[in-house]
Coordinates of C-alpha atoms and ligand atoms in Angstrom, one line a residue:
M112 CA -2.5 28.7 54.2
A113 CA -1.7 25.9 56.2
K114 CA -1.3 22.7 54.2
R115 CA -3.1 19.4 55.5
K116 CA -0.8 16.4 56.1
M117 CA -2.3 13.8 53.9
I118 CA -1.8 10.0 53.4
L119 CA -3.2 8.1 50.5
D120 CA -3.9 4.4 50.7
L121 CA -4.0 3.1 47.1
D122 CA -4.6 -0.1 45.0
T123 CA -3.1 1.8 42.0
G124 CA -5.2 1.7 39.5
V125 CA -6.2 4.2 36.9
D126 CA -8.3 6.1 39.2
D127 CA -5.8 5.8 42.2
A128 CA -3.2 7.4 39.7
L129 CA -5.6 10.4 39.2
A130 CA -5.8 10.5 43.0
I131 CA -2.1 10.8 43.2
A132 CA -1.9 13.6 40.7
Y133 CA -4.8 15.6 42.4
A134 CA -3.1 15.4 45.6
L135 CA 0.4 16.5 44.4
A136 CA -1.3 19.4 42.5
D137 CA -3.7 20.6 45.4
P138 CA -1.8 23.7 47.0
E139 CA -3.6 22.7 50.3
V140 CA -2.3 19.1 50.5
D141 CA 1.0 18.1 52.0
L142 CA 1.3 14.5 50.7
I143 CA 3.4 12.8 53.5
G144 CA 3.3 9.2 51.9
I145 CA 1.4 6.4 50.2
V146 CA 0.4 3.3 51.7
S147 CA 0.0 0.5 49.3
S148 CA -2.9 -2.1 49.1
Y149 CA -3.8 -5.0 46.9
G150 CA -7.1 -4.6 44.9
N151 CA -7.1 -3.4 41.3
N152 CA -3.9 -5.6 41.1
L153 CA -1.7 -7.3 43.3
L154 CA 0.2 -5.5 46.3
D155 CA 3.7 -5.4 44.6
V156 CA 2.1 -4.3 41.4
C157 CA 0.1 -1.5 43.0
A158 CA 3.2 -0.3 45.1
E159 CA 5.2 -0.2 42.0
N160 CA 2.7 1.8 40.0
S161 CA 2.6 4.3 42.6
L162 CA 6.6 4.6 42.5
K163 CA 6.4 4.9 38.9
L164 CA 3.8 7.7 38.7
L165 CA 5.4 9.7 41.4
E166 CA 8.5 9.5 39.5
L167 CA 6.8 10.7 36.3
L168 CA 5.4 13.5 38.4
G169 CA 8.8 14.7 39.5
H170 CA 8.0 13.6 43.3
T171 CA 10.6 11.1 44.3
D172 CA 10.4 12.8 47.6
I173 CA 7.2 11.1 48.7
P174 CA 7.8 7.8 50.5
V175 CA 5.6 4.7 49.5
F176 CA 5.2 2.0 52.0
K177 CA 4.0 -1.7 51.6
G178 CA 0.5 -2.6 53.1
L179 CA -0.9 -6.2 53.5
P180 CA -1.1 -8.5 50.5
H181 CA -4.8 -9.8 51.1
S182 CA -7.8 -9.3 53.1
C183 CA -8.0 -9.9 56.8
T184 CA -10.2 -13.0 56.1
T185 CA -8.3 -14.6 53.5
E186 CA -4.6 -16.0 53.0
H187 CA -4.4 -15.0 49.4
F188 CA -5.5 -12.5 46.8
D189 CA -6.1 -13.1 43.0
V190 CA -6.7 -10.1 40.7
M191 CA -10.4 -10.2 39.4
Q192 CA -10.7 -10.3 35.5
V193 CA -12.8 -7.5 35.7
S194 CA -10.2 -5.4 37.4
K195 CA -7.7 -6.1 34.3
D196 CA -10.5 -5.2 31.9
I197 CA -11.0 -1.6 33.6
H198 CA -7.5 -1.1 34.5
G199 CA -5.4 -3.0 32.3
D200 CA -3.2 -5.9 33.2
N201 CA -0.7 -3.8 34.7
G202 CA -3.0 -1.6 36.6
I203 CA -2.4 1.6 34.7
G204 CA -4.1 1.0 31.3
D205 CA -1.4 -1.2 30.0
V206 CA 0.9 2.1 29.6
E207 CA 4.7 1.0 30.1
L208 CA 6.4 3.6 32.3
P209 CA 9.9 3.1 33.2
A210 CA 10.9 1.0 36.2
P211 CA 11.3 3.1 39.3
S212 CA 14.8 4.2 40.4
R213 CA 14.0 3.9 44.4
A214 CA 12.7 1.2 46.4
L215 CA 9.8 1.0 48.9
E216 CA 10.2 2.1 52.6
E217 CA 11.4 -0.6 55.1
Q218 CA 8.8 0.5 57.5
S219 CA 5.4 -1.2 57.2
G220 CA 2.2 0.9 56.0
V221 CA 0.6 -0.2 59.2
D222 CA 3.3 1.4 61.2
F223 CA 3.5 4.5 59.1
Y224 CA -0.1 5.0 59.8
I225 CA 0.5 4.7 63.7
E226 CA 3.6 7.1 63.8
A227 CA 1.8 9.6 61.6
A228 CA -1.3 9.7 63.8
H229 CA 0.8 10.1 66.9
K230 CA 3.0 12.9 65.3
Y231 CA 0.3 14.9 63.3
G232 CA -3.1 14.1 65.2
K233 CA -6.1 16.2 64.1
D234 CA -3.9 17.7 61.3
L235 CA -3.8 14.3 59.3
I236 CA -6.1 13.2 56.8
I237 CA -6.1 9.6 55.6
I238 CA -7.7 8.8 52.0
P239 CA -8.0 5.0 51.6
T240 CA -9.2 4.4 47.9
G241 CA -8.6 0.6 47.8
P242 CA -9.7 -2.0 50.4
M243 CA -9.4 -0.9 54.1
T244 CA -7.3 -3.7 55.3
N245 CA -4.3 -1.7 56.2
L246 CA -6.2 0.9 58.4
A247 CA -8.0 -1.9 60.1
A248 CA -4.8 -3.6 61.1
A249 CA -3.4 -0.2 62.2
L250 CA -6.4 0.3 64.3
K251 CA -6.1 -3.3 65.8
K252 CA -2.4 -2.7 66.7
D253 CA -3.0 0.7 68.1
P254 CA -6.7 1.5 69.0
E255 CA -5.6 4.8 70.5
I256 CA -5.2 6.3 66.7
A257 CA -8.9 6.3 66.4
D258 CA -9.1 9.5 68.6
L259 CA -6.0 11.0 67.1
I260 CA -6.5 11.2 63.5
G261 CA -8.4 14.3 62.0
N262 CA -10.4 12.6 59.3
V263 CA -10.6 9.5 57.1
T264 CA -12.2 10.2 53.9
F265 CA -12.5 6.8 51.9
M266 CA -13.6 6.0 48.4
G267 CA -16.0 2.9 48.9
G268 CA -19.4 1.7 49.6
A269 CA -23.0 2.6 48.1
L270 CA -25.5 3.7 50.2
T271 CA -28.4 5.3 48.0
V272 CA -27.4 3.5 44.6
E273 CA -26.6 0.0 43.7
G274 CA -23.1 -1.6 43.9
N275 CA -20.6 -2.3 41.1
V276 CA -19.6 -5.9 42.3
T277 CA -22.7 -7.2 43.3
P278 CA -26.2 -5.4 43.5
V279 CA -25.1 -4.2 47.1
A280 CA -21.3 -4.3 47.1
E281 CA -18.8 -1.8 45.9
A282 CA -15.6 -3.1 44.7
N283 CA -13.3 -1.6 47.7
I284 CA -15.6 -2.7 50.4
N285 CA -16.2 -6.0 48.8
Q286 CA -12.3 -6.8 49.0
D287 CA -12.5 -6.9 52.7
P288 CA -15.9 -6.0 54.2
K289 CA -14.6 -7.2 57.7
A290 CA -11.9 -4.6 57.8
A291 CA -14.4 -2.0 56.5
D292 CA -17.0 -2.9 59.3
E293 CA -14.0 -2.4 61.8
V294 CA -13.3 0.9 60.5
M295 CA -16.9 2.1 60.3
K296 CA -17.5 0.9 63.9
S297 CA -14.4 2.7 65.3
N298 CA -14.2 6.1 66.8
L299 CA -12.5 7.8 63.6
P300 CA -14.3 10.4 62.0
L301 CA -15.1 9.3 58.7
T302 CA -16.4 10.6 55.2
M303 CA -17.7 8.0 52.8
V304 CA -17.1 9.0 49.2
G305 CA -19.2 6.2 47.5
L306 CA -20.8 5.2 44.4
D307 CA -23.6 7.7 45.4
V308 CA -21.5 10.6 44.4
T309 CA -18.5 9.1 42.3
L310 CA -20.6 7.8 39.6
R311 CA -22.0 11.2 38.9
T312 CA -18.5 12.8 38.4
L313 CA -17.6 11.9 35.1
L314 CA -14.4 12.6 33.0
T315 CA -14.4 12.3 29.1
K316 CA -11.8 12.3 26.4
N317 CA -12.3 16.1 25.8
E318 CA -10.5 16.7 29.0
T319 CA -7.8 13.7 28.3
K320 CA -7.1 15.7 25.1
Q321 CA -6.3 18.8 26.8
W322 CA -3.5 16.7 28.9
R323 CA -2.2 15.4 25.8
E324 CA -1.8 18.8 24.0
L325 CA 0.3 20.1 26.8
G326 CA 3.1 18.1 24.9
T327 CA 4.7 16.8 28.3
A328 CA 5.6 13.3 29.3
S329 CA 3.2 13.3 32.0
G330 CA 0.3 14.8 30.3
K331 CA 0.7 12.1 27.5
A332 CA 1.1 9.2 29.8
F333 CA -1.9 10.1 32.0
A334 CA -4.2 10.8 28.8
D335 CA -3.3 7.3 27.5
I336 CA -3.8 5.6 31.1
T337 CA -7.1 7.4 31.5
D338 CA -8.2 6.9 27.9
F339 CA -7.9 3.1 28.5
Y340 CA -10.3 3.6 31.5
I341 CA -12.7 5.7 29.5
D342 CA -12.8 2.9 26.7
A343 CA -13.4 0.2 29.3
Y344 CA -16.5 2.1 30.6
Y345 CA -17.6 2.4 27.3
N346 CA -16.9 -1.1 26.1
L347 CA -18.2 -2.8 29.3
D348 CA -21.2 -0.6 29.1
I349 CA -20.6 1.0 32.7
D350 CA -21.1 4.4 31.3
K351 CA -20.9 5.5 27.7
R352 CA -20.8 9.2 28.5
G353 CA -17.3 8.9 30.5
C354 CA -15.3 7.4 33.4
A355 CA -16.0 7.9 37.2
L356 CA -13.5 10.0 38.9
H357 CA -13.9 7.6 42.2
D358 CA -10.7 8.1 43.7
P359 CA -9.7 11.6 43.1
L360 CA -13.2 12.9 44.2
A361 CA -12.2 11.3 47.7
V362 CA -9.1 13.5 47.7
G363 CA -10.9 16.7 46.7
V364 CA -13.7 16.0 49.6
G365 CA -11.0 15.4 52.0
I366 CA -9.6 18.7 51.6
D367 CA -12.7 20.6 50.8
P368 CA -15.9 18.7 52.2
S369 CA -18.1 21.4 50.5
F370 CA -17.9 19.6 47.2
V371 CA -20.4 17.3 48.6
S372 CA -23.6 17.2 50.5
T373 CA -23.8 14.7 53.4
I374 CA -25.9 13.0 55.8
S375 CA -24.6 11.6 59.3
L376 CA -25.0 8.2 60.3
F377 CA -23.5 5.1 62.2
M378 CA -22.7 2.7 59.7
K379 CA -21.8 -0.9 59.4
V380 CA -20.8 -3.3 56.6
V381 CA -22.3 -6.7 56.1
Y382 CA -19.2 -9.3 56.1
Q383 CA -21.3 -12.4 56.6
E384 CA -21.8 -14.6 53.5
G385 CA -24.8 -14.4 51.6
P386 CA -26.7 -11.9 49.3
Y387 CA -25.8 -8.8 51.5
Y388 CA -22.0 -9.5 51.6
G389 CA -20.3 -6.2 51.3
R390 CA -23.3 -3.8 51.5
T391 CA -22.7 -0.4 53.6
I392 CA -25.7 0.4 55.5
G393 CA -26.9 2.1 58.6
D394 CA -26.5 0.5 61.9
N395 CA -29.6 -0.2 63.4
A396 CA -28.0 -0.9 66.8
K397 CA -27.0 2.9 67.1
L398 CA -30.2 4.4 65.6
N399 CA -30.8 6.6 68.6
D400 CA -27.2 7.2 69.6
P401 CA -25.8 10.7 69.5
N402 CA -22.9 12.1 67.2
P403 CA -22.7 9.5 64.5
N404 CA -19.2 9.1 63.1
V405 CA -19.9 8.6 59.3
K406 CA -20.8 11.5 57.1
V407 CA -21.9 9.9 53.9
A408 CA -21.8 11.8 50.7
V409 CA -25.2 11.9 48.8
N410 CA -24.8 14.5 46.4
V411 CA -21.9 16.4 44.7
D412 CA -21.3 19.7 43.0
K413 CA -19.8 18.0 40.0
E414 CA -19.4 21.0 37.8
R415 CA -17.2 22.8 40.4
Y416 CA -15.2 19.6 41.3
L417 CA -14.5 19.1 37.7
K418 CA -13.2 22.3 37.1
A419 CA -11.1 22.2 40.3
F420 CA -9.8 18.6 39.0
M421 CA -9.0 20.1 35.6
D422 CA -7.2 23.2 37.1
H423 CA -5.0 21.2 39.3
L424 CA -4.1 18.3 37.0
N425 CA -3.4 20.7 33.9
K426 CA -1.1 22.8 36.0
L427 CA 0.7 19.7 37.3
F428 CA 1.1 18.3 34.0
K429 CA 2.3 21.3 32.4
E430 CA 5.3 21.3 34.8
N431 CA 6.3 17.6 34.3
Ligands
BDR718 C1 -13.1 1.6 43.3 O1 -12.7 0.2 43.1 C2 -11.5 0.4 42.3 O2 -11.4 -0.5 41.2 C3 -11.3 1.6 41.9 O3 -10.0 2.1 41.9 C4 -12.0 2.5 42.8 O4 -11.3 2.7 44.2 C5 -14.5 2.0 42.7 O5 -15.5 1.1 43.0
CA719 CA1 -8.8 2.4 44.1

């Protein structure tokens, strides 16, 4: 079985941490690097979290690159209080992991994207699960990559349901709607894994208990990290039944699109200030154009996905 080359673009984050674990555990994935973003925390914190988690999972071979520290329309980024409430002050459920033994790569995340697109072409899948600032910057620097990359499956947006930051805006898109609009309107083949499907895909403490019972360092740490997130979902009344598997669902769909059903559209993102800021919606200007570039996931086989998720993560945590 030929593995697919994958780059994760993460604002690591509890569910981003689960996305790392899923990508490492799926035998069909060759994770060639992680590009870091700001979002759930500051860029430097998110990047360090990725290094720490890779080390916990025995994968110091995967390079981590620094992305951009704030949106393309601002000069600065502050972590939102709600991000700390959901992901902890340190982004990973306030669980303390050892300081990483290695540094970030010298090359920028934007240049890594461009190099990988030229090297791997259609074999390359990119999974942004934070703001789209880095990918938009890469497209701006080398527009040719839009025609090279195999697929971009991103976690973000909401088409058939309400947003989670405002009634129309999902958190990742809300961080940098202009960058997201540029990505949507490029030639990239995109799959949108938004709140439409991620809010249906829930994890509970029944599952994290299984990881803890493995008796390994990674099983315990991931159970503690994820329980913080499940508690936050409960206490903030986001969902009392469990936490949404936003980011790892995007990884699963990137490799196996049959986890979701989709509709094909040309999409845009509203980035003008006002009540619709951050909304992901069909692009009226292209309603009659052929070959829409965005597949929007609108339903998910959550039972089959959850089984794959648990099979993969149990196996990975058993070994580390
Ligand atoms: C998205 O926002 C972030 O807080 C999560 O990590 C996820 O990527 C959910 O809206
Ligand atoms: Ca994320």
